[in-house]
Amino acid sequence: MRFIDRVDAGRRLAEQLGHLRGEHPVVLGLPRGGVPVAFEVARALDAPLDVILVRKLGVPYHRELGFGAIGEGGVRVIRDDIVRMSRVDQDDLAEVEHSEEAELARRAETFRAGQPRIPLKGRTAVVVDDGIATGATAAAACQVARAQGAARVVLAVPVAPPDAAAEFRTQVDELICLSTPALFSAVGEWYRDFSQTSDEEVVELLRRNADEHRSGGGEAHSGALKIPVDGGRTALAGDLAVPAGSPGLVVFAHGSGSSRLSPRNRAVARALNEAGLGTLLFDLLTPLEENDRANVFAVEPLARRLTEVTRWLRRRETVPVCYFGASTGAAAALWAAADAAAAGGTDDAVAAVVSRGGRPDLAGPRLAEVTAPTLLIVGGNDETVLDLNRQAAERLRCENRLAVVPGATHLFEEPGTLDTVSDLARDWFTAHLAASTPAG
């Protein structure tokens, strides 16, 4: 199989990568020649594009012999066996590494024009090059992507020798290679136009991809899901709805005796969708687990499951996440938000929490650790729960508000009361999502 140029190769490669679109991956091009190929892949997958920068560390007296590689973020991949075999002084090896670190920083500044690299933590990383010869650089790039936190690493190339392709199938989660010709001497022989890619072209393609994402905001998508938890041993049913350009996604945590089919939560979700917010309604427990009523009130395990689902969701969606909890689900949402705050990373942060007729008191030990702005909505006639929410509000140290809906009981079945809940939740989420999004 021969390719007209790198654009043709990228478009043909993208045809084989459509199954990754639902994972909302990050596409990483190996500069320079891999970036025009990666640009076409990113465009087809509606994915952000970045470069993955690696520098081979060569033994001083034989630079072609690599003893490792370095990547951004302080990632080091060292072959101890080659270090031992080379018998080179450690100071000499450190000097090589220092020199390559400087070149790595220079290239990052050149290609990204001062913009930060796209975080890979928990994401699917699609590493793209224009072809594989020896495979050393691609192998280092895949290792660096993994070390930077990618949950899955997919290597996608138009052409590679058969032995290299076979080796990579054991090193990455998935290999997509369009052609593995038996008679292989160089990547360029499989292109009609294999002219050099300039630094300026790389910068321009990265800029174009960023502009398209800022203006397009992504496409609307929705559907029924099976969400793997417990290491893949359990699957939870869910319903996802993400309007085009959504600034954030609200994950619903249902209460005791409820599910993703709750008419009240679905009504709130529709109102949020109409306001442009994404929603995920899912069952915290399987039908078998629900048979044991103790599971319904086990707040800490429910919070762990909510956290696990959130991490899975972040691999698919790139927008901030909020929680909407009802009844005991509100306690699980607050507990999970406290866990996210304790993790300390921006990738884990919860943008805002809303509780409807919730039992935040059940998250008592963790309430003071919640940092996400929290809105507690309670019916004015739900006196016991209202008192519990007042006590919980006093224990919260984050921005919080208690909103009492006059005339409403616990289930907000009175005319107009659920609409009030929807309006309050919508305004709380949109205000705090706007506050959490950096300008520009």
Short mmCIF file of C-alpha atoms in Angstrom, two decimals:
data_model
loop_
_atom_site.label_atom_id
_atom_site.label_comp_id
_atom_site.label_asym_id
_atom_site.label_seq_id
_atom_site.Cartn_x
_atom_site.Cartn_y
_atom_site.Cartn_z
CA MET A 1 0.00 0.00 0.00
CA ARG A 2 1.41 3.38 -1.02
CA PHE A 3 0.22 6.79 0.14
CA ILE A 4 0.02 10.01 -1.82
CA ASP A 5 1.35 12.06 1.11
CA ARG A 6 0.96 12.36 4.87
CA VAL A 7 -2.51 13.88 4.56
CA ASP A 8 -3.69 10.88 2.54
CA ALA A 9 -2.08 8.52 5.04
CA GLY A 10 -3.79 10.30 7.96
CA ARG A 11 -7.22 10.12 6.36
CA ARG A 12 -6.86 6.44 5.56
CA LEU A 13 -5.58 5.75 9.07
CA ALA A 14 -8.52 7.64 10.57
CA GLU A 15 -10.94 5.28 8.81
CA GLN A 16 -9.60 2.45 10.98
CA LEU A 17 -9.78 4.42 14.21
CA GLY A 18 -13.48 5.33 14.30
CA HIS A 19 -14.13 2.93 17.20
CA LEU A 20 -12.04 5.19 19.45
CA ARG A 21 -14.31 8.21 18.98
CA GLY A 22 -16.51 7.22 21.93
CA GLU A 23 -13.45 7.23 24.20
CA HIS A 24 -12.75 10.90 23.39
CA PRO A 25 -9.01 10.36 23.10
CA VAL A 26 -6.05 12.70 22.90
CA VAL A 27 -4.15 12.36 19.61
CA LEU A 28 -0.39 12.74 19.90
CA GLY A 29 1.75 13.31 16.83
CA LEU A 30 5.46 12.56 16.76
CA PRO A 31 7.19 15.64 15.37
CA ARG A 32 7.74 16.46 12.78
CA GLY A 33 6.45 14.02 10.15
CA GLY A 34 3.87 12.38 12.37
CA VAL A 35 1.97 15.61 13.04
CA PRO A 36 0.32 16.04 9.58
CA VAL A 37 -0.86 12.41 9.85
CA ALA A 38 -2.07 12.97 13.41
CA PHE A 39 -3.91 16.15 12.42
CA GLU A 40 -6.17 14.19 10.06
CA VAL A 41 -6.76 11.52 12.70
CA ALA A 42 -7.65 14.14 15.33
CA ARG A 43 -10.03 15.89 12.94
CA ALA A 44 -11.86 12.62 12.17
CA LEU A 45 -12.11 11.68 15.86
CA ASP A 46 -13.06 15.24 16.93
CA ALA A 47 -10.14 14.97 19.34
CA PRO A 48 -7.58 17.43 20.69
CA LEU A 49 -4.15 17.25 19.06
CA ASP A 50 -0.81 17.60 20.77
CA VAL A 51 2.76 16.62 20.08
CA ILE A 52 4.44 13.96 22.17
CA LEU A 53 8.01 14.99 22.70
CA VAL A 54 10.67 12.43 23.45
CA ARG A 55 14.43 12.52 23.20
CA LYS A 56 16.51 9.41 22.90
CA LEU A 57 19.41 9.16 25.34
CA GLY A 58 22.40 7.83 23.43
CA VAL A 59 25.54 6.30 24.92
CA PRO A 60 28.21 9.03 24.58
CA TYR A 61 30.66 7.02 22.48
CA HIS A 62 27.89 5.44 20.36
CA ARG A 63 24.95 7.86 20.12
CA GLU A 64 22.90 5.47 17.99
CA LEU A 65 22.81 3.06 20.96
CA GLY A 66 20.02 4.36 23.15
CA PHE A 67 20.12 3.68 26.87
CA GLY A 68 16.73 5.31 27.42
CA ALA A 69 14.49 8.25 26.63
CA ILE A 70 13.07 11.28 28.37
CA GLY A 71 9.74 13.02 27.95
CA GLU A 72 7.99 16.09 29.31
CA GLY A 73 6.95 16.23 32.92
CA GLY A 74 10.20 14.65 34.12
CA VAL A 75 9.42 11.25 32.58
CA ARG A 76 12.49 9.01 32.31
CA VAL A 77 12.54 5.60 30.64
CA ILE A 78 15.94 3.98 31.29
CA ARG A 79 17.30 0.66 30.00
CA ASP A 80 19.38 -0.52 32.94
CA ASP A 81 20.77 -3.44 30.95
CA ILE A 82 22.25 -1.11 28.32
CA VAL A 83 23.62 1.21 31.02
CA ARG A 84 25.41 -1.74 32.61
CA MET A 85 26.63 -3.07 29.28
CA SER A 86 27.98 0.30 28.13
CA ARG A 87 30.15 0.72 31.23
CA VAL A 88 29.97 4.46 30.82
CA ASP A 89 30.59 6.77 33.72
CA GLN A 90 27.37 7.93 35.38
CA ASP A 91 28.49 11.56 35.10
CA ASP A 92 28.76 11.17 31.33
CA LEU A 93 25.27 9.67 31.16
CA ALA A 94 23.91 12.51 33.30
CA GLU A 95 25.49 15.04 30.93
CA VAL A 96 23.74 13.41 27.97
CA GLU A 97 20.43 13.56 29.81
CA HIS A 98 20.94 17.22 30.75
CA SER A 99 21.68 18.13 27.14
CA GLU A 100 18.60 16.32 25.83
CA GLU A 101 16.39 17.93 28.49
CA ALA A 102 17.39 21.35 27.17
CA GLU A 103 16.52 20.30 23.61
CA LEU A 104 13.20 18.87 24.81
CA ALA A 105 12.28 22.17 26.46
CA ARG A 106 13.30 24.12 23.35
CA ARG A 107 11.11 21.97 21.10
CA ALA A 108 8.15 22.21 23.48
CA GLU A 109 8.37 26.00 23.40
CA THR A 110 8.76 26.03 19.61
CA PHE A 111 5.86 23.73 18.79
CA ARG A 112 3.34 24.81 21.43
CA ALA A 113 4.17 28.51 21.44
CA GLY A 114 3.98 28.62 25.22
CA GLN A 115 0.75 26.61 25.59
CA PRO A 116 0.73 23.76 28.17
CA ARG A 117 0.69 20.16 27.07
CA ILE A 118 -2.65 18.35 27.17
CA PRO A 119 -2.88 16.17 30.33
CA LEU A 120 -3.09 12.43 29.61
CA LYS A 121 -4.08 11.19 33.05
CA GLY A 122 -6.88 8.64 32.71
CA ARG A 123 -7.26 9.30 28.96
CA THR A 124 -6.81 7.17 25.86
CA ALA A 125 -3.65 8.36 24.10
CA VAL A 126 -3.40 7.74 20.34
CA VAL A 127 0.26 8.01 19.37
CA VAL A 128 0.63 8.69 15.64
CA ASP A 129 3.68 8.70 13.35
CA ASP A 130 4.10 8.64 9.58
CA GLY A 131 5.63 5.19 9.79
CA ILE A 132 7.96 2.94 11.77
CA ALA A 133 11.48 2.01 10.76
CA THR A 134 13.38 0.74 13.81
CA GLY A 135 10.53 1.71 16.16
CA ALA A 136 12.81 3.15 18.85
CA THR A 137 11.22 6.62 18.88
CA ALA A 138 7.65 5.29 18.73
CA ALA A 139 8.38 2.86 21.56
CA ALA A 140 9.77 5.66 23.71
CA ALA A 141 6.75 7.84 22.91
CA CYS A 142 4.33 5.10 23.98
CA GLN A 143 6.25 4.56 27.21
CA VAL A 144 6.23 8.29 27.92
CA ALA A 145 2.47 8.49 27.27
CA ARG A 146 1.94 5.65 29.73
CA ALA A 147 4.20 7.28 32.30
CA GLN A 148 2.25 10.53 31.96
CA GLY A 149 -0.88 8.69 33.14
CA ALA A 150 -2.61 7.52 29.96
CA ALA A 151 -5.12 4.77 30.78
CA ARG A 152 -4.81 3.26 27.28
CA VAL A 153 -2.09 3.70 24.69
CA VAL A 154 -2.94 3.12 21.01
CA LEU A 155 -0.17 3.30 18.41
CA ALA A 156 -1.41 4.21 14.93
CA VAL A 157 0.92 4.25 11.89
CA PRO A 158 0.37 3.88 8.14
CA VAL A 159 3.27 1.50 7.53
CA ALA A 160 5.79 -0.61 9.45
CA PRO A 161 7.98 -3.67 8.84
CA PRO A 162 6.30 -6.93 9.94
CA ASP A 163 8.72 -7.67 12.78
CA ALA A 164 8.33 -4.22 14.31
CA ALA A 165 4.54 -4.42 14.07
CA ALA A 166 4.57 -7.81 15.79
CA GLU A 167 6.75 -6.45 18.59
CA PHE A 168 4.52 -3.43 19.16
CA ARG A 169 1.41 -5.57 19.50
CA THR A 170 2.90 -6.81 22.79
CA GLN A 171 3.86 -3.31 23.99
CA VAL A 172 0.71 -1.23 23.50
CA ASP A 173 -2.97 -1.72 24.22
CA GLU A 174 -3.82 -1.55 20.54
CA LEU A 175 -1.84 -1.23 17.30
CA ILE A 176 -3.38 0.09 14.10
CA CYS A 177 -1.06 -0.36 11.13
CA LEU A 178 -2.39 -0.19 7.57
CA SER A 179 0.48 -1.91 5.81
CA THR A 180 3.30 -4.28 6.84
CA PRO A 181 5.22 -4.94 3.60
CA ALA A 182 7.69 -7.82 3.71
CA LEU A 183 10.25 -5.90 1.66
CA PHE A 184 10.82 -2.81 3.79
CA SER A 185 13.85 -0.56 3.77
CA ALA A 186 12.57 2.93 4.64
CA VAL A 187 9.31 4.70 5.50
CA GLY A 188 9.68 7.20 2.66
CA GLU A 189 9.52 4.56 -0.06
CA TRP A 190 5.82 4.05 0.74
CA TYR A 191 4.93 7.69 0.00
CA ARG A 192 4.84 9.47 -3.35
CA ASP A 193 5.48 12.75 -1.55
CA PHE A 194 7.61 12.40 1.57
CA SER A 195 8.94 15.94 1.70
CA GLN A 196 10.18 17.23 5.01
CA THR A 197 7.70 18.73 7.50
CA SER A 198 8.82 22.07 8.90
CA ASP A 199 8.56 23.39 12.45
CA GLU A 200 6.23 26.07 11.13
CA GLU A 201 3.85 23.47 9.70
CA VAL A 202 3.72 21.64 13.03
CA VAL A 203 2.89 24.88 14.86
CA GLU A 204 0.20 25.75 12.33
CA LEU A 205 -1.50 22.34 12.54
CA LEU A 206 -1.58 22.49 16.34
CA ARG A 207 -3.06 25.99 16.16
CA ARG A 208 -5.73 24.92 13.66
CA ASN A 209 -6.78 22.00 15.83
CA ALA A 210 -7.01 24.22 18.92
CA ASP A 211 -9.05 26.82 17.03
CA GLU A 212 -11.48 24.19 15.75
CA HIS A 213 -12.05 22.88 19.26
CA ARG A 214 -12.55 26.33 20.75
CA SER A 215 -15.10 27.30 18.09
CA GLY A 216 -16.80 23.95 17.64
CA GLY A 217 -17.09 22.91 21.25
CA GLY A 218 -17.57 19.30 20.19
CA GLU A 219 -20.64 17.57 18.82
CA ALA A 220 -23.73 16.52 20.74
CA HIS A 221 -23.75 12.86 21.70
CA SER A 222 -25.93 10.61 23.83
CA GLY A 223 -26.89 7.01 24.38
CA ALA A 224 -27.19 4.06 26.72
CA LEU A 225 -23.96 2.86 28.33
CA LYS A 226 -22.52 -0.10 30.17
CA ILE A 227 -20.02 1.29 32.66
CA PRO A 228 -17.32 -1.13 33.89
CA VAL A 229 -16.49 -1.03 37.61
CA ASP A 230 -14.78 -3.32 40.10
CA GLY A 231 -11.93 -3.95 37.70
CA GLY A 232 -14.33 -4.82 34.89
CA ARG A 233 -16.13 -7.54 36.87
CA THR A 234 -19.34 -5.49 37.12
CA ALA A 235 -21.21 -3.40 34.53
CA LEU A 236 -23.60 -0.61 35.52
CA ALA A 237 -26.34 0.69 33.23
CA GLY A 238 -26.22 4.39 32.40
CA ASP A 239 -27.70 7.04 30.12
CA LEU A 240 -25.44 9.81 28.81
CA ALA A 241 -26.58 13.04 27.15
CA VAL A 242 -24.06 15.75 26.18
CA PRO A 243 -25.30 18.76 24.17
CA ALA A 244 -22.92 20.36 21.66
CA GLY A 245 -20.52 22.76 23.33
CA SER A 246 -21.48 21.65 26.83
CA PRO A 247 -19.39 23.48 29.48
CA GLY A 248 -19.74 20.64 31.99
CA LEU A 249 -21.32 17.31 32.82
CA VAL A 250 -23.54 16.52 35.80
CA VAL A 251 -23.34 13.00 37.24
CA PHE A 252 -26.48 11.90 39.12
CA ALA A 253 -26.15 9.85 42.30
CA HIS A 254 -29.54 8.33 43.10
CA GLY A 255 -30.89 7.65 46.53
CA SER A 256 -32.30 4.60 48.28
CA GLY A 257 -34.82 2.66 46.26
CA SER A 258 -34.18 4.77 43.14
CA SER A 259 -32.34 4.30 39.85
CA ARG A 260 -31.37 6.05 36.63
CA LEU A 261 -35.07 5.73 35.64
CA SER A 262 -36.21 7.99 38.50
CA PRO A 263 -38.80 10.33 36.93
CA ARG A 264 -37.75 13.18 39.23
CA ASN A 265 -34.06 13.01 38.39
CA ARG A 266 -34.81 12.51 34.71
CA ALA A 267 -36.94 15.66 34.78
CA VAL A 268 -34.05 17.60 36.33
CA ALA A 269 -31.64 16.09 33.78
CA ARG A 270 -33.87 17.24 30.88
CA ALA A 271 -33.88 20.76 32.26
CA LEU A 272 -30.09 20.71 32.55
CA ASN A 273 -29.76 19.39 28.98
CA GLU A 274 -32.01 22.19 27.73
CA ALA A 275 -29.63 24.62 29.44
CA GLY A 276 -26.71 23.07 27.53
CA LEU A 277 -25.31 20.91 30.33
CA GLY A 278 -24.38 17.27 29.89
CA THR A 279 -25.80 14.60 32.20
CA LEU A 280 -25.04 11.03 33.19
CA LEU A 281 -27.74 9.04 34.98
CA PHE A 282 -26.56 5.61 36.07
CA ASP A 283 -27.38 2.90 38.57
CA LEU A 284 -25.02 2.97 41.53
CA LEU A 285 -25.91 -0.66 42.29
CA THR A 286 -26.72 -3.71 40.21
CA PRO A 287 -30.17 -5.31 40.69
CA LEU A 288 -28.55 -8.09 42.70
CA GLU A 289 -26.73 -5.63 44.95
CA GLU A 290 -29.95 -3.69 45.54
CA ASN A 291 -31.55 -6.82 47.04
CA ASP A 292 -29.37 -6.26 50.11
CA ARG A 293 -30.79 -3.08 51.65
CA ALA A 294 -27.58 -2.56 53.61
CA ASN A 295 -25.85 -1.65 50.34
CA VAL A 296 -28.26 1.25 49.79
CA PHE A 297 -27.12 2.98 52.98
CA ALA A 298 -23.41 2.06 52.76
CA VAL A 299 -22.31 5.59 51.89
CA GLU A 300 -18.56 5.03 51.73
CA PRO A 301 -18.74 2.10 49.23
CA LEU A 302 -21.29 4.07 47.17
CA ALA A 303 -18.92 7.03 47.11
CA ARG A 304 -16.06 4.80 45.96
CA ARG A 305 -18.22 3.51 43.15
CA LEU A 306 -19.22 7.05 42.17
CA THR A 307 -15.53 7.98 42.06
CA GLU A 308 -14.77 4.96 39.88
CA VAL A 309 -17.55 5.89 37.44
CA THR A 310 -16.32 9.49 37.39
CA ARG A 311 -12.80 8.39 36.47
CA TRP A 312 -14.19 6.22 33.69
CA LEU A 313 -16.24 9.18 32.47
CA ARG A 314 -13.22 11.50 32.42
CA ARG A 315 -11.59 9.16 29.92
CA ARG A 316 -14.48 9.84 27.55
CA GLU A 317 -15.31 13.48 28.23
CA THR A 318 -13.01 16.48 28.59
CA VAL A 319 -15.40 18.89 30.37
CA PRO A 320 -15.60 19.57 34.14
CA VAL A 321 -17.72 17.21 36.26
CA CYS A 322 -20.42 18.13 38.80
CA TYR A 323 -22.55 15.94 41.09
CA PHE A 324 -26.32 15.94 41.67
CA GLY A 325 -27.29 13.73 44.59
CA ALA A 326 -30.70 12.73 45.91
CA SER A 327 -31.49 11.23 49.32
CA THR A 328 -28.62 8.89 50.32
CA GLY A 329 -27.02 9.58 46.92
CA ALA A 330 -26.33 13.12 48.12
CA ALA A 331 -24.16 11.74 50.92
CA ALA A 332 -22.27 9.59 48.41
CA ALA A 333 -21.78 12.64 46.17
CA LEU A 334 -20.38 14.74 49.01
CA TRP A 335 -18.13 11.90 50.19
CA ALA A 336 -16.80 11.43 46.64
CA ALA A 337 -16.27 15.20 46.32
CA ALA A 338 -14.25 15.13 49.54
CA ASP A 339 -12.15 12.27 48.15
CA ALA A 340 -11.57 14.27 44.97
CA ALA A 341 -10.43 17.27 47.02
CA ALA A 342 -8.08 15.05 49.02
CA ALA A 343 -6.54 13.75 45.77
CA GLY A 344 -5.45 17.32 45.16
CA GLY A 345 -5.17 17.26 41.36
CA THR A 346 -7.17 19.43 38.99
CA ASP A 347 -7.95 16.32 36.93
CA ASP A 348 -9.95 14.91 39.89
CA ALA A 349 -11.68 18.12 40.99
CA VAL A 350 -15.48 18.31 41.24
CA ALA A 351 -16.76 21.68 40.02
CA ALA A 352 -19.99 21.81 42.09
CA VAL A 353 -22.46 19.66 44.06
CA VAL A 354 -26.26 19.92 44.36
CA SER A 355 -28.29 17.88 46.85
CA ARG A 356 -32.06 17.37 46.39
CA GLY A 357 -33.89 16.21 49.49
CA GLY A 358 -30.55 14.73 50.48
CA ARG A 359 -29.07 13.18 53.58
CA PRO A 360 -25.75 15.02 53.73
CA ASP A 361 -25.53 14.12 57.41
CA LEU A 362 -24.63 10.56 56.34
CA ALA A 363 -21.35 11.95 54.97
CA GLY A 364 -20.69 13.49 58.38
CA PRO A 365 -17.01 12.49 58.77
CA ARG A 366 -16.13 14.01 55.39
CA LEU A 367 -18.28 17.16 55.20
CA ALA A 368 -15.54 19.49 56.40
CA GLU A 369 -13.23 18.19 53.64
CA VAL A 370 -15.55 19.08 50.74
CA THR A 371 -14.20 21.99 48.68
CA ALA A 372 -16.73 21.93 45.80
CA PRO A 373 -19.41 24.67 46.08
CA THR A 374 -22.48 22.90 47.47
CA LEU A 375 -26.19 23.71 47.19
CA LEU A 376 -28.57 21.89 49.56
CA ILE A 377 -32.19 21.93 48.31
CA VAL A 378 -34.85 20.82 50.79
CA GLY A 379 -38.65 20.93 50.85
CA GLY A 380 -40.11 23.36 53.37
CA ASN A 381 -42.48 20.66 54.64
CA ASP A 382 -39.76 17.99 54.89
CA GLU A 383 -39.02 19.05 58.44
CA THR A 384 -36.76 16.21 59.64
CA VAL A 385 -34.56 16.32 56.55
CA LEU A 386 -34.52 20.12 56.65
CA ASP A 387 -33.13 20.04 60.18
CA LEU A 388 -30.47 17.50 59.14
CA ASN A 389 -29.46 19.73 56.23
CA ARG A 390 -29.15 22.78 58.47
CA GLN A 391 -26.79 20.84 60.72
CA ALA A 392 -24.80 19.61 57.70
CA ALA A 393 -24.51 23.15 56.29
CA GLU A 394 -22.88 24.25 59.55
CA ARG A 395 -20.23 21.55 59.12
CA LEU A 396 -19.39 22.41 55.52
CA ARG A 397 -16.31 24.63 55.11
CA CYS A 398 -16.77 25.21 51.37
CA GLU A 399 -19.02 27.78 49.70
CA ASN A 400 -22.53 26.51 50.39
CA ARG A 401 -26.18 27.52 50.44
CA LEU A 402 -29.35 26.00 51.85
CA ALA A 403 -32.34 26.58 49.56
CA VAL A 404 -35.78 25.78 51.02
CA VAL A 405 -38.61 25.20 48.53
CA PRO A 406 -41.85 26.38 50.20
CA GLY A 407 -44.67 23.84 50.40
CA ALA A 408 -42.55 20.93 49.11
CA THR A 409 -42.36 17.56 50.78
CA HIS A 410 -39.50 15.06 50.49
CA LEU A 411 -40.24 13.91 46.91
CA PHE A 412 -41.14 17.36 45.53
CA GLU A 413 -44.41 16.03 44.14
CA GLU A 414 -46.33 19.28 44.66
CA PRO A 415 -47.06 21.33 41.50
CA GLY A 416 -44.13 23.49 40.43
CA THR A 417 -41.75 22.37 43.18
CA LEU A 418 -39.63 20.12 40.95
CA ASP A 419 -39.37 22.93 38.40
CA THR A 420 -37.96 25.08 41.19
CA VAL A 421 -35.40 22.38 41.97
CA SER A 422 -34.38 22.27 38.30
CA ASP A 423 -34.01 26.04 38.12
CA LEU A 424 -31.94 26.17 41.30
CA ALA A 425 -29.66 23.33 40.16
CA ARG A 426 -29.23 24.81 36.68
CA ASP A 427 -28.26 28.22 38.02
CA TRP A 428 -25.85 26.74 40.59
CA PHE A 429 -24.07 24.53 38.07
CA THR A 430 -23.80 27.11 35.30
CA ALA A 431 -22.52 29.82 37.66
CA HIS A 432 -19.81 27.60 39.15
CA LEU A 433 -18.83 25.99 35.87
CA ALA A 434 -18.29 29.48 34.46
CA ALA A 435 -16.21 30.37 37.51
CA SER A 436 -14.06 27.23 37.14
CA THR A 437 -13.28 27.79 33.43
CA PRO A 438 -10.15 29.86 32.76
CA ALA A 439 -10.73 32.95 30.60
CA GLY A 440 -9.90 32.41 26.92
#
